[in-house]
């Protein structure tokens, strides 16, 4: 493995424009379970209905009453996210941005941990569970800015219905975020994928598109994923162990230049 980390670090140093795609696996060492595979939330509770958003639109008040009660997987997800702290993998990617190697980071995670670790160029393609969003004007709010006295809560700006910023199954990805993701994908000659099963689209399409255009892929995951056959380098292990090693190797290479 060490030689693969060396190879990956060399590849990243040589590249001009690299971005990252992260999934639930990067936050496992922060106490948040993944969704699929061993110990996954969906593995235990079953995947949520694919028409979650349509159900929300049909009864937003009912949805909010359920959300406030916190039942099933939502209870665990909220509680683990609210007390989670960034781990060494989040911090290592923030450093990779600071030293100018990582140009952007697309995360499927709704846990806010990349921002908490100091990453700035972050696109949260599935939203942020600690925020709220108006489904009419798209404005986003901190939770404490929205009163839950009347349900469903409404937007202070346009009166539209407010929902959690997390993107539900069946909900279109907010355009402002999707445009950033597609712009960054277009600019990239390589991508490092950390802790994602690369199963859910459109995010899962980004590494495939970069590869299709002749770019390179590096993955960090303890297990094989749907992306493995496409990857130039696969680093097998836990993100919190592997990503810091990769960044420290990369720093050595940059120092020796
Ligand atoms: N370090 C790195 N990777 C890990 C670790 C770890 N410690 N533990 C597990 N993994 C890997 C798993 O092997 C798996 O490949 O992380 C991946 C997690 O995959 P999923 O649970 O499918 O999560 P993700 O790819 O982020 O799911 C995408 O699906 O349910 C929706 O909206 C949800 O954003 C989510 C999307």
Tab-separated table of N, CA and C in Angstrom, residues 75-173:
chain	number	residue	atom	x	y	z
A	75	UNK	N	-33.815	9.864	13.627
A	75	UNK	CA	-33.406	10.165	15.008
A	75	UNK	C	-31.898	9.972	15.137
A	76	UNK	N	-31.417	8.802	14.712
A	76	UNK	CA	-29.980	8.528	14.839
A	76	UNK	C	-29.161	9.477	13.970
A	77	UNK	N	-29.628	9.709	12.729
A	77	UNK	CA	-28.847	10.551	11.808
A	77	UNK	C	-28.703	11.965	12.374
A	78	UNK	N	-29.814	12.542	12.824
A	78	UNK	CA	-29.747	13.910	13.382
A	78	UNK	C	-28.820	13.941	14.588
A	79	UNK	N	-29.007	12.991	15.497
A	79	UNK	CA	-28.243	13.047	16.757
A	79	UNK	C	-26.755	12.840	16.523
A	80	UNK	N	-26.405	11.929	15.611
A	80	UNK	CA	-24.975	11.711	15.381
A	80	UNK	C	-24.364	12.910	14.643
A	81	UNK	N	-25.152	13.505	13.728
A	81	UNK	CA	-24.623	14.663	12.995
A	81	UNK	C	-24.439	15.856	13.937
A	82	UNK	N	-25.409	16.061	14.833
A	82	UNK	CA	-25.333	17.228	15.729
A	82	UNK	C	-24.127	17.166	16.672
A	83	UNK	N	-23.697	15.947	17.029
A	83	UNK	CA	-22.544	15.912	17.958
A	83	UNK	C	-21.229	15.552	17.261
A	84	UNK	N	-21.260	15.360	15.950
A	84	UNK	CA	-20.040	14.924	15.241
A	84	UNK	C	-18.992	16.041	15.108
A	85	UNK	N	-17.728	15.644	15.099
A	85	UNK	CA	-16.611	16.570	14.871
A	85	UNK	C	-15.827	16.080	13.643
A	86	UNK	N	-15.195	17.001	12.908
A	86	UNK	CA	-14.390	16.549	11.763
A	86	UNK	C	-13.277	15.608	12.232
A	87	UNK	N	-12.912	14.634	11.403
A	87	UNK	CA	-11.811	13.728	11.747
A	87	UNK	C	-10.590	14.043	10.884
A	88	UNK	N	-9.464	13.304	11.079
A	88	UNK	CA	-8.231	13.665	10.348
A	88	UNK	C	-8.390	13.673	8.824
A	89	UNK	N	-9.348	12.906	8.291
A	89	UNK	CA	-9.536	12.910	6.830
A	89	UNK	C	-10.126	14.244	6.369
A	90	UNK	N	-11.100	14.765	7.123
A	90	UNK	CA	-11.671	16.075	6.775
A	90	UNK	C	-10.573	17.147	6.842
A	91	UNK	N	-9.781	17.084	7.910
A	91	UNK	CA	-8.723	18.102	8.086
A	91	UNK	C	-7.666	17.992	6.989
A	92	UNK	N	-7.354	16.751	6.584
A	92	UNK	CA	-6.338	16.564	5.537
A	92	UNK	C	-6.816	17.141	4.203
A	93	UNK	N	-8.102	16.974	3.888
A	93	UNK	CA	-8.616	17.542	2.631
A	93	UNK	C	-8.652	19.068	2.703
A	94	UNK	N	-8.928	19.597	3.895
A	94	UNK	CA	-8.893	21.072	4.047
A	94	UNK	C	-7.473	21.580	3.812
A	95	UNK	N	-6.500	20.820	4.285
A	95	UNK	CA	-5.105	21.223	4.070
A	95	UNK	C	-4.741	21.133	2.584
A	96	UNK	N	-5.249	20.088	1.928
A	96	UNK	CA	-4.952	19.910	0.499
A	96	UNK	C	-5.477	21.108	-0.303
A	97	UNK	N	-6.586	21.692	0.174
A	97	UNK	CA	-7.116	22.907	-0.470
A	97	UNK	C	-6.201	24.093	-0.151
A	98	UNK	N	-5.780	24.200	1.121
A	98	UNK	CA	-4.941	25.337	1.529
A	98	UNK	C	-3.614	25.369	0.768
A	99	UNK	N	-3.029	24.169	0.506
A	99	UNK	CA	-1.734	24.168	-0.199
A	99	UNK	C	-1.931	24.231	-1.727
A	100	UNK	N	-3.204	24.375	-2.149
A	100	UNK	CA	-3.471	24.653	-3.563
A	100	UNK	C	-3.561	23.434	-4.457
A	101	UNK	N	-3.479	22.224	-3.884
A	101	UNK	CA	-3.561	21.017	-4.722
A	101	UNK	C	-5.015	20.655	-5.030
A	102	UNK	N	-5.889	20.785	-4.033
A	102	UNK	CA	-7.306	20.465	-4.239
A	102	UNK	C	-8.059	21.747	-4.587
A	103	UNK	N	-8.637	21.781	-5.796
A	103	UNK	CA	-9.293	23.008	-6.261
A	103	UNK	C	-10.738	23.122	-5.781
A	104	UNK	N	-11.386	21.994	-5.553
A	104	UNK	CA	-12.779	22.033	-5.104
A	104	UNK	C	-13.142	20.687	-4.500
A	105	UNK	N	-14.200	20.690	-3.678
A	105	UNK	CA	-14.635	19.450	-3.027
A	105	UNK	C	-16.146	19.347	-3.149
A	106	UNK	N	-16.600	18.265	-3.763
A	106	UNK	CA	-18.034	17.998	-3.845
A	106	UNK	C	-18.341	16.937	-2.797
A	107	UNK	N	-19.257	17.252	-1.867
A	107	UNK	CA	-19.608	16.237	-0.884
A	107	UNK	C	-21.072	15.863	-0.995
A	108	UNK	N	-21.322	14.570	-0.814
A	108	UNK	CA	-22.692	14.070	-0.767
A	108	UNK	C	-23.211	14.101	0.675
A	109	UNK	N	-22.315	14.410	1.603
A	109	UNK	CA	-22.671	14.388	3.016
A	109	UNK	C	-23.409	15.656	3.420
A	110	UNK	N	-24.362	15.475	4.328
A	110	UNK	CA	-25.173	16.608	4.800
A	110	UNK	C	-24.733	17.037	6.196
A	111	UNK	N	-23.531	16.588	6.633
A	111	UNK	CA	-23.106	16.719	8.035
A	111	UNK	C	-22.278	17.971	8.324
A	112	UNK	N	-22.044	18.829	7.347
A	112	UNK	CA	-21.315	20.086	7.580
A	112	UNK	C	-19.857	19.905	8.013
A	113	UNK	N	-19.314	18.677	8.002
A	113	UNK	CA	-17.994	18.462	8.609
A	113	UNK	C	-16.837	19.005	7.770
A	114	UNK	N	-16.990	19.072	6.452
A	114	UNK	CA	-15.909	19.659	5.643
A	114	UNK	C	-15.771	21.149	5.959
A	115	UNK	N	-16.903	21.842	6.076
A	115	UNK	CA	-16.854	23.265	6.407
A	115	UNK	C	-16.302	23.451	7.818
A	116	UNK	N	-16.718	22.559	8.734
A	116	UNK	CA	-16.231	22.637	10.111
A	116	UNK	C	-14.721	22.390	10.176
A	117	UNK	N	-14.179	21.639	9.208
A	117	UNK	CA	-12.736	21.349	9.183
A	117	UNK	C	-11.939	22.469	8.516
A	118	UNK	N	-12.666	23.448	7.940
A	118	UNK	CA	-11.966	24.584	7.344
A	118	UNK	C	-11.898	24.576	5.837
A	119	UNK	N	-12.503	23.556	5.184
A	119	UNK	CA	-12.561	23.597	3.714
A	119	UNK	C	-13.462	24.754	3.317
A	120	UNK	N	-13.083	25.461	2.245
A	120	UNK	CA	-13.887	26.610	1.810
A	120	UNK	C	-14.572	26.348	0.476
A	121	UNK	N	-13.865	25.731	-0.438
A	121	UNK	CA	-14.428	25.478	-1.767
A	121	UNK	C	-15.182	24.145	-1.732
A	122	UNK	N	-16.402	24.218	-1.231
A	122	UNK	CA	-17.191	23.011	-0.987
A	122	UNK	C	-18.566	23.140	-1.635
A	123	UNK	N	-18.957	22.132	-2.397
A	123	UNK	CA	-20.321	22.058	-2.930
A	123	UNK	C	-21.025	20.907	-2.227
A	124	UNK	N	-22.071	21.236	-1.465
A	124	UNK	CA	-22.816	20.207	-0.716
A	124	UNK	C	-23.992	19.767	-1.587
A	125	UNK	N	-23.759	18.793	-2.438
A	125	UNK	CA	-24.728	18.446	-3.473
A	125	UNK	C	-26.029	17.895	-2.896
A	126	UNK	N	-25.995	17.332	-1.700
A	126	UNK	CA	-27.223	16.846	-1.070
A	126	UNK	C	-27.670	17.752	0.067
A	127	UNK	N	-27.124	18.978	0.085
A	127	UNK	CA	-27.561	19.936	1.089
A	127	UNK	C	-26.840	19.777	2.416
A	128	UNK	N	-27.336	20.509	3.415
A	128	UNK	CA	-26.724	20.530	4.744
A	128	UNK	C	-27.830	20.380	5.787
A	129	UNK	N	-27.720	19.318	6.591
A	129	UNK	CA	-28.795	18.994	7.531
A	129	UNK	C	-28.943	20.038	8.641
A	130	UNK	N	-27.950	20.879	8.800
A	130	UNK	CA	-28.017	21.893	9.856
A	130	UNK	C	-28.626	23.197	9.328
A	131	UNK	N	-29.057	23.172	8.048
A	131	UNK	CA	-29.660	24.380	7.462
A	131	UNK	C	-31.085	24.111	6.972
A	132	UNK	N	-31.810	25.190	6.643
A	132	UNK	CA	-33.158	25.100	6.074
A	132	UNK	C	-33.148	25.805	4.711
A	133	UNK	N	-34.138	25.473	3.875
A	133	UNK	CA	-34.192	26.083	2.546
A	133	UNK	C	-35.634	26.304	2.108
A	134	UNK	N	-35.858	27.436	1.431
A	134	UNK	CA	-37.199	27.725	0.912
A	134	UNK	C	-37.363	27.014	-0.426
A	135	UNK	N	-38.459	26.272	-0.604
A	135	UNK	CA	-38.619	25.519	-1.856
A	135	UNK	C	-39.086	26.429	-2.992
A	136	UNK	N	-39.433	27.701	-2.673
A	136	UNK	CA	-39.900	28.626	-3.722
A	136	UNK	C	-38.753	29.505	-4.214
A	137	UNK	N	-38.082	30.241	-3.315
A	137	UNK	CA	-37.029	31.162	-3.768
A	137	UNK	C	-35.622	30.588	-3.583
A	138	UNK	N	-35.528	29.434	-2.909
A	138	UNK	CA	-34.212	28.793	-2.764
A	138	UNK	C	-33.347	29.365	-1.663
A	139	UNK	N	-33.833	30.387	-0.943
A	139	UNK	CA	-33.026	30.976	0.147
A	139	UNK	C	-32.734	29.939	1.220
A	140	UNK	N	-31.510	30.011	1.760
A	140	UNK	CA	-31.111	29.083	2.827
A	140	UNK	C	-30.988	29.843	4.153
A	141	UNK	N	-31.298	29.138	5.228
A	141	UNK	CA	-31.289	29.757	6.560
A	141	UNK	C	-30.634	28.831	7.568
A	142	UNK	N	-30.036	29.417	8.615
A	142	UNK	CA	-29.617	28.630	9.765
A	142	UNK	C	-30.892	28.176	10.463
A	143	UNK	N	-30.844	27.042	11.144
A	143	UNK	CA	-32.046	26.495	11.796
A	143	UNK	C	-32.675	27.520	12.738
A	144	UNK	N	-31.828	28.208	13.496
A	144	UNK	CA	-32.372	29.115	14.523
A	144	UNK	C	-33.063	30.343	13.902
A	145	UNK	N	-32.882	30.572	12.613
A	145	UNK	CA	-33.530	31.727	11.970
A	145	UNK	C	-34.992	31.447	11.627
A	146	UNK	N	-35.417	30.197	11.705
A	146	UNK	CA	-36.766	29.818	11.274
A	146	UNK	C	-37.587	29.338	12.474
A	147	UNK	N	-38.720	30.018	12.722
A	147	UNK	CA	-39.580	29.603	13.835
A	147	UNK	C	-40.427	28.408	13.410
A	148	UNK	N	-40.551	27.445	14.326
A	148	UNK	CA	-41.386	26.260	14.041
A	148	UNK	C	-42.709	26.342	14.792
A	149	UNK	N	-43.090	27.594	15.157
A	149	UNK	CA	-44.361	27.761	15.885
A	149	UNK	C	-45.541	27.333	15.004
A	150	UNK	N	-45.531	27.779	13.753
A	150	UNK	CA	-46.586	27.321	12.831
A	150	UNK	C	-45.937	26.396	11.807
A	151	UNK	N	-46.624	25.308	11.540
A	151	UNK	CA	-46.102	24.321	10.575
A	151	UNK	C	-46.996	24.252	9.346
A	152	UNK	N	-46.451	24.097	8.135
A	152	UNK	CA	-45.018	24.165	7.852
A	152	UNK	C	-44.487	25.588	7.994
A	153	UNK	N	-43.212	25.732	8.388
A	153	UNK	CA	-42.643	27.074	8.479
A	153	UNK	C	-42.571	27.713	7.090
A	154	UNK	N	-42.604	29.047	7.068
A	154	UNK	CA	-42.569	29.724	5.764
A	154	UNK	C	-41.381	30.671	5.677
A	155	UNK	N	-41.029	31.013	4.446
A	155	UNK	CA	-39.832	31.801	4.152
A	155	UNK	C	-40.037	33.269	4.532
A	156	UNK	N	-39.151	33.831	5.356
A	156	UNK	CA	-39.255	35.250	5.737
A	156	UNK	C	-39.189	36.177	4.523
A	157	UNK	N	-38.559	35.722	3.438
A	157	UNK	CA	-38.399	36.583	2.252
A	157	UNK	C	-39.614	36.513	1.326
A	158	UNK	N	-40.064	35.262	0.983
A	158	UNK	CA	-41.091	35.167	-0.072
A	158	UNK	C	-42.357	34.446	0.384
A	159	UNK	N	-42.344	33.962	1.628
A	159	UNK	CA	-43.552	33.286	2.121
A	159	UNK	C	-43.664	31.848	1.662
A	160	UNK	N	-42.692	31.382	0.882
A	160	UNK	CA	-42.716	30.004	0.399
A	160	UNK	C	-42.531	29.011	1.546
A	161	UNK	N	-42.789	27.739	1.272
A	161	UNK	CA	-42.653	26.700	2.315
A	161	UNK	C	-41.177	26.377	2.549
A	162	UNK	N	-40.837	26.235	3.826
A	162	UNK	CA	-39.454	25.912	4.208
A	162	UNK	C	-39.337	24.418	4.476
A	163	UNK	N	-38.242	23.831	3.978
A	163	UNK	CA	-37.936	22.438	4.340
A	163	UNK	C	-36.486	22.387	4.818
A	164	UNK	N	-36.074	21.235	5.344
A	164	UNK	CA	-34.667	21.083	5.681
A	164	UNK	C	-33.859	21.215	4.395
A	165	UNK	N	-32.607	21.648	4.487
A	165	UNK	CA	-31.798	21.842	3.267
A	165	UNK	C	-31.344	20.515	2.676
A	166	UNK	N	-31.410	19.443	3.476
A	166	UNK	CA	-31.029	18.121	2.965
A	166	UNK	C	-31.915	17.756	1.773
A	167	UNK	N	-31.299	17.249	0.698
A	167	UNK	CA	-32.059	16.901	-0.511
A	167	UNK	C	-32.716	15.538	-0.310
A	168	UNK	N	-34.024	15.495	-0.489
A	168	UNK	CA	-34.758	14.235	-0.290
A	168	UNK	C	-34.705	13.379	-1.545
A	169	UNK	N	-34.966	12.073	-1.376
A	169	UNK	CA	-35.099	11.229	-2.556
A	169	UNK	C	-36.272	11.767	-3.375
A	170	UNK	N	-36.051	11.889	-4.677
A	170	UNK	CA	-37.107	12.405	-5.558
A	170	UNK	C	-37.052	13.906	-5.722
A	171	UNK	N	-36.187	14.586	-4.953
A	171	UNK	CA	-36.089	16.054	-5.046
A	171	UNK	C	-34.975	16.435	-6.023
A	172	UNK	N	-35.245	17.405	-6.912
A	172	UNK	CA	-34.159	17.831	-7.807
A	172	UNK	C	-33.044	18.516	-7.016
A	173	UNK	N	-31.789	18.308	-7.433
A	173	UNK	CA	-30.663	18.983	-6.785
A	173	UNK	C	-30.799	20.492	-7.040
